[in-house]
Amino acid sequence: MNKIWYVVVLIVLLCSCSSAVVETVQYDAAKMDVGYFYEYHGSVHPHQFVESDLKIYFYVISDTRIESLYAWTDTSVKGVLIETSVAMDADRCLKQVISERAYLAAQYKISPFIKFDYKREVVYDFSAQTVTKDEYWVNGNKPETILHPIHDKGVHSFQTDKLPVFEFFGDMPIDIFIAGRFLAEDTTSRLPINDKGYITDASFMPHKTEETFSYNSIDYSCKRFRIKNKSLLALFFSKETYFLRESDSGLNYPVCFKGADAEYRLARRTAMKLEEWNAFKQTVKDEFSPEGYIDIVYEE
């Protein structure tokens, strides 16, 4: 047993010392293609990509602001459409303002023991090292909170160097879409991540060679980044996580993300005006729930 433990420790040490490490990502406004729309198709099949009705949409409003729209993919929650807006702090390449709104379809399903946010706004003050949160959330064990969500509001302190650059919650993360563009091209980056509520460090390891990726009749030249959680449990039990980053245009946008529970592939990228994006979001909402949405009472 002792020999096995020594081997485990040795493996961990070797993995942690195997390559040079960059501690931060470097923001570059030129990589934010303002006025462009992205559509990603998703699959939750455990072994291969199987097309489904899962889709995530992104729109680049400015070089520091992104919006997204997607359906909740967790099997315990059905009929929830989520709209997110993120404003970035360019100096730190961190999210500064997060606004999120969930729309609950008339034909919804929420299992007991599930908790999720209906509406939230998170604002970071990096100078004061405080974060203000205003959140309305549902407790699946309390059915009354579906129509009357629990309201939490407060100010908390934080350490800037402990904030995760990337947050993974099963879907194609908006962080990969934004901050993934700014990772070092040929050197491993070690950064704090939030993996479904567990804060740890992860290595983003670029492959030395480029590869070709094809989807929806489009070919991309890509750089693969393997994402490796640094915790001991993740070393042995976590599933493979990676993303492919387009490399010809210099914009470095992701064309594929393979998470623990889902895989997303870029199906369409096109120029779009802001008013067209707003109209598109409304169309998605109408098609997602033709019967309409549940009226939620947001009490102060």
Coordinates of C-alpha atoms in Angstrom, one line a residue:
M1 CA 0.0 0.0 0.0
N2 CA 2.9 2.4 0.9
K3 CA 4.5 1.7 -2.5
I4 CA 1.2 2.6 -4.3
W5 CA 1.0 5.9 -2.3
Y6 CA 4.6 6.8 -3.2
V7 CA 3.9 6.2 -6.9
V8 CA 0.8 8.4 -6.7
V9 CA 2.8 11.2 -5.1
L10 CA 5.6 10.8 -7.7
I11 CA 3.1 11.0 -10.6
V12 CA 1.6 14.2 -9.1
L13 CA 5.0 15.8 -8.7
L14 CA 6.1 14.9 -12.2
C15 CA 2.8 16.2 -13.7
S16 CA 3.1 19.5 -11.9
C17 CA 6.7 20.0 -12.9
S18 CA 6.6 18.8 -16.5
S19 CA 6.3 22.2 -18.3
A20 CA 6.7 25.9 -17.9
V21 CA 3.7 27.8 -16.5
V22 CA 2.2 31.2 -17.3
E23 CA 0.1 32.5 -14.4
T24 CA -2.2 34.9 -16.3
V25 CA -3.9 35.4 -19.6
Q26 CA -3.2 38.6 -21.6
Y27 CA -6.2 40.5 -22.8
D28 CA -6.1 41.7 -26.5
A29 CA -9.0 43.8 -27.8
A30 CA -8.0 42.9 -31.4
K31 CA -9.2 39.3 -30.7
M32 CA -12.7 40.4 -29.9
D33 CA -14.6 40.5 -33.2
V34 CA -17.3 43.0 -32.3
G35 CA -20.6 42.6 -34.1
Y36 CA -20.2 38.8 -34.7
F37 CA -22.7 36.1 -33.9
Y38 CA -21.8 32.5 -33.0
E39 CA -24.0 29.4 -32.9
Y40 CA -22.7 26.2 -31.3
H41 CA -24.5 22.8 -31.5
G42 CA -24.3 20.5 -28.5
S43 CA -24.2 16.8 -27.7
V44 CA -24.5 14.9 -24.4
H45 CA -23.7 11.5 -25.8
P46 CA -20.9 10.0 -23.6
H47 CA -18.8 8.5 -26.4
Q48 CA -19.4 10.4 -29.6
F49 CA -20.9 13.7 -31.0
V50 CA -24.6 13.1 -31.7
E51 CA -26.5 16.1 -33.0
S52 CA -29.4 17.2 -30.8
D53 CA -31.5 20.3 -30.2
L54 CA -28.9 21.7 -27.8
K55 CA -27.6 25.1 -29.0
I56 CA -25.7 28.0 -27.4
Y57 CA -25.6 31.4 -29.0
F58 CA -23.0 34.2 -28.4
Y59 CA -22.9 37.7 -29.6
V60 CA -19.9 40.1 -29.2
I61 CA -21.4 43.5 -28.3
S62 CA -18.1 45.3 -27.7
D63 CA -14.5 44.3 -27.0
T64 CA -15.3 43.8 -23.3
R65 CA -19.0 42.7 -23.4
I66 CA -20.6 39.4 -24.5
E67 CA -24.1 38.1 -24.4
S68 CA -25.2 34.5 -24.6
L69 CA -28.5 32.5 -24.8
Y70 CA -28.8 28.8 -24.1
A71 CA -31.1 26.1 -22.7
W72 CA -30.4 24.3 -19.5
T73 CA -29.1 20.8 -20.2
D74 CA -29.1 19.2 -16.8
T75 CA -31.4 16.2 -16.7
S76 CA -33.0 17.3 -13.5
V77 CA -34.1 20.6 -15.0
K78 CA -36.1 20.9 -18.3
G79 CA -37.6 24.0 -19.9
V80 CA -35.2 26.7 -18.7
L81 CA -33.8 29.2 -21.1
I82 CA -30.9 31.3 -19.8
E83 CA -29.8 34.7 -21.0
T84 CA -26.4 36.0 -19.8
S85 CA -24.5 39.2 -20.2
V86 CA -20.8 39.6 -19.2
A87 CA -18.7 42.7 -19.0
M88 CA -15.0 42.2 -18.6
D89 CA -12.2 44.0 -16.8
A90 CA -9.6 44.2 -19.6
D91 CA -6.6 44.7 -17.3
R92 CA -7.2 41.5 -15.3
C93 CA -9.0 39.5 -18.0
L94 CA -11.7 38.8 -15.4
K95 CA -15.5 39.1 -15.4
Q96 CA -16.5 42.4 -13.8
V97 CA -20.3 42.4 -14.2
I98 CA -22.4 39.3 -14.7
S99 CA -26.1 39.6 -15.4
E100 CA -28.2 36.5 -15.8
R101 CA -31.9 35.8 -16.3
A102 CA -33.7 32.4 -16.6
Y103 CA -37.0 32.0 -18.4
L104 CA -39.1 29.1 -17.2
A105 CA -41.2 27.5 -19.9
A106 CA -44.8 26.6 -19.3
Q107 CA -44.0 22.9 -19.7
Y108 CA -41.1 22.9 -17.2
K109 CA -39.6 20.2 -15.0
I110 CA -37.7 20.8 -11.8
S111 CA -36.6 17.9 -9.7
P112 CA -36.2 18.0 -5.9
F113 CA -32.8 18.8 -4.5
I114 CA -31.9 21.1 -7.4
K115 CA -30.9 24.7 -6.9
F116 CA -30.4 27.3 -9.6
D117 CA -30.6 31.1 -10.1
Y118 CA -33.6 32.7 -11.8
K119 CA -32.0 36.1 -11.9
R120 CA -28.8 37.4 -10.7
E121 CA -26.4 40.3 -11.0
V122 CA -22.8 40.1 -9.8
V123 CA -20.6 43.2 -9.7
Y124 CA -16.9 43.1 -8.8
D125 CA -15.0 46.1 -7.4
F126 CA -11.4 45.1 -7.9
S127 CA -10.0 48.2 -6.2
A128 CA -12.0 47.7 -3.0
Q129 CA -11.9 43.8 -3.4
T130 CA -15.6 43.5 -2.8
V131 CA -18.3 41.8 -4.8
T132 CA -22.0 42.8 -4.7
K133 CA -24.5 40.0 -5.4
D134 CA -28.2 40.3 -6.1
E135 CA -29.7 36.9 -6.7
Y136 CA -33.1 35.2 -6.9
W137 CA -32.9 31.4 -6.7
V138 CA -35.1 28.3 -6.6
N139 CA -34.9 25.5 -4.1
G140 CA -36.4 22.4 -5.7
N141 CA -37.3 21.1 -2.2
K142 CA -39.6 24.1 -1.8
P143 CA -42.1 24.2 -4.7
E144 CA -43.3 27.6 -3.6
T145 CA -40.0 29.1 -4.6
I146 CA -40.6 28.3 -8.2
L147 CA -43.1 31.2 -8.5
H148 CA -41.6 33.2 -5.5
P149 CA -37.8 32.7 -5.6
I150 CA -35.6 33.2 -2.6
H151 CA -33.9 36.6 -2.7
D152 CA -30.3 37.1 -1.5
K153 CA -28.4 40.4 -1.7
G154 CA -25.2 41.4 -0.1
V155 CA -21.6 42.6 -0.3
H156 CA -18.6 40.3 0.3
S157 CA -14.9 40.6 0.2
F158 CA -12.6 38.5 -2.0
Q159 CA -8.9 38.1 -3.0
T160 CA -8.3 39.1 -6.7
D161 CA -5.7 36.4 -7.2
K162 CA -8.1 33.7 -6.0
L163 CA -10.9 34.6 -8.5
P164 CA -11.4 31.9 -11.2
V165 CA -10.8 33.0 -14.8
F166 CA -12.8 30.0 -16.1
E167 CA -16.0 28.6 -14.7
F168 CA -17.3 25.1 -15.8
F169 CA -20.9 24.1 -15.2
G170 CA -21.4 21.5 -17.9
D171 CA -22.3 23.8 -20.8
M172 CA -20.0 25.6 -23.2
P173 CA -18.7 28.2 -20.8
I174 CA -18.8 31.8 -21.8
D175 CA -15.3 32.0 -20.2
I176 CA -13.9 29.6 -22.9
F177 CA -15.6 31.8 -25.5
I178 CA -13.9 35.0 -24.1
A179 CA -10.8 34.3 -22.1
G180 CA -9.8 31.2 -24.1
R181 CA -8.8 33.6 -26.9
F182 CA -6.1 35.1 -24.7
L183 CA -4.3 31.9 -23.5
A184 CA -0.6 31.7 -24.3
E185 CA -0.1 30.0 -27.7
D186 CA 2.7 27.6 -26.9
T187 CA 3.1 27.6 -23.2
T188 CA 1.0 25.9 -20.5
S189 CA -1.2 28.3 -18.5
R190 CA -2.1 27.5 -14.9
L191 CA -5.1 29.3 -13.7
P192 CA -7.8 29.2 -11.0
I193 CA -11.1 27.6 -12.2
N194 CA -14.5 27.1 -10.7
D195 CA -15.5 23.5 -11.7
K196 CA -19.2 23.2 -10.7
G197 CA -18.6 25.1 -7.5
Y198 CA -15.2 23.6 -6.6
I199 CA -12.4 26.2 -6.8
T200 CA -9.0 24.7 -7.8
D201 CA -6.2 25.3 -10.2
A202 CA -6.1 23.9 -13.7
S203 CA -3.5 23.7 -16.5
F204 CA -4.4 24.7 -20.0
M205 CA -1.9 22.8 -22.1
P206 CA -1.6 23.6 -25.8
H207 CA -0.6 20.8 -28.3
K208 CA 2.6 21.5 -30.2
T209 CA 1.0 20.9 -33.6
E210 CA -2.1 22.3 -35.3
E211 CA -4.9 20.1 -36.4
T212 CA -7.8 20.3 -38.8
F213 CA -11.4 20.2 -37.4
S214 CA -14.5 20.0 -39.6
Y215 CA -18.2 20.5 -38.7
N216 CA -21.2 21.7 -40.6
S217 CA -19.2 21.5 -43.9
I218 CA -16.6 24.0 -42.5
D219 CA -12.9 23.2 -42.0
Y220 CA -10.8 24.9 -39.4
S221 CA -7.1 25.0 -38.6
C222 CA -7.0 24.7 -34.8
K223 CA -4.8 24.5 -31.8
R224 CA -5.9 22.0 -29.1
F225 CA -5.8 23.0 -25.4
R226 CA -6.2 20.2 -22.9
I227 CA -7.7 21.3 -19.6
K228 CA -6.3 19.4 -16.6
N229 CA -7.6 19.9 -13.1
K230 CA -4.7 19.9 -10.6
S231 CA -6.5 18.2 -7.8
L232 CA -5.5 14.6 -6.9
L233 CA -9.0 13.2 -7.4
A234 CA -9.4 14.9 -10.8
L235 CA -6.1 13.3 -11.8
F236 CA -7.6 9.9 -11.6
F237 CA -11.3 10.3 -12.0
S238 CA -12.2 13.3 -14.1
K239 CA -13.2 13.0 -17.8
E240 CA -11.1 14.5 -20.6
T241 CA -11.8 18.2 -21.1
Y242 CA -10.4 20.3 -23.9
F243 CA -11.2 22.9 -26.5
L244 CA -10.1 23.6 -30.0
R245 CA -9.1 27.2 -30.9
E246 CA -9.2 28.5 -34.5
S247 CA -5.7 29.7 -35.5
D248 CA -5.9 31.1 -39.0
S249 CA -7.7 34.5 -38.4
G250 CA -5.8 35.5 -35.3
L251 CA -9.1 35.9 -33.4
N252 CA -8.6 32.6 -31.5
Y253 CA -12.3 31.8 -31.1
P254 CA -13.2 28.3 -30.0
V255 CA -14.6 25.9 -32.6
C256 CA -15.1 22.9 -30.2
F257 CA -15.4 22.5 -26.5
K258 CA -15.4 19.0 -24.9
G259 CA -16.5 19.1 -21.3
A260 CA -17.2 16.4 -18.8
D261 CA -20.9 16.3 -19.6
A262 CA -21.3 17.8 -23.1
E263 CA -19.5 18.7 -26.3
Y264 CA -20.2 21.8 -28.3
R265 CA -19.2 22.5 -31.9
L266 CA -19.2 25.8 -33.9
A267 CA -22.0 25.6 -36.5
R268 CA -22.1 29.2 -37.7
R269 CA -20.3 32.5 -37.3
T270 CA -21.5 35.6 -39.1
A271 CA -21.6 39.4 -38.8
M272 CA -24.8 40.7 -37.2
K273 CA -26.2 44.0 -36.1
L274 CA -27.3 44.5 -32.5
E275 CA -30.9 45.0 -33.4
E276 CA -30.8 41.7 -35.4
W277 CA -29.3 39.9 -32.3
N278 CA -32.1 41.2 -30.1
A279 CA -34.7 40.1 -32.7
F280 CA -33.0 36.7 -32.9
K281 CA -33.1 36.2 -29.1
Q282 CA -36.9 36.9 -29.2
T283 CA -37.3 34.3 -31.9
V284 CA -35.4 31.7 -29.9
K285 CA -37.6 32.4 -26.9
D286 CA -40.8 32.1 -28.9
E287 CA -39.7 28.8 -30.5
F288 CA -38.3 27.4 -27.2
S289 CA -41.7 27.6 -25.5
P290 CA -44.6 28.3 -27.8
E291 CA -47.0 28.0 -24.8
G292 CA -45.2 30.9 -23.1
Y293 CA -43.3 31.3 -19.9
I294 CA -44.2 31.2 -16.2
D295 CA -44.6 34.6 -14.5
I296 CA -42.1 34.9 -11.7
V297 CA -42.7 37.2 -8.8
Y298 CA -39.4 39.0 -7.9
E299 CA -40.0 40.4 -4.4
E300 CA -37.6 42.7 -2.7

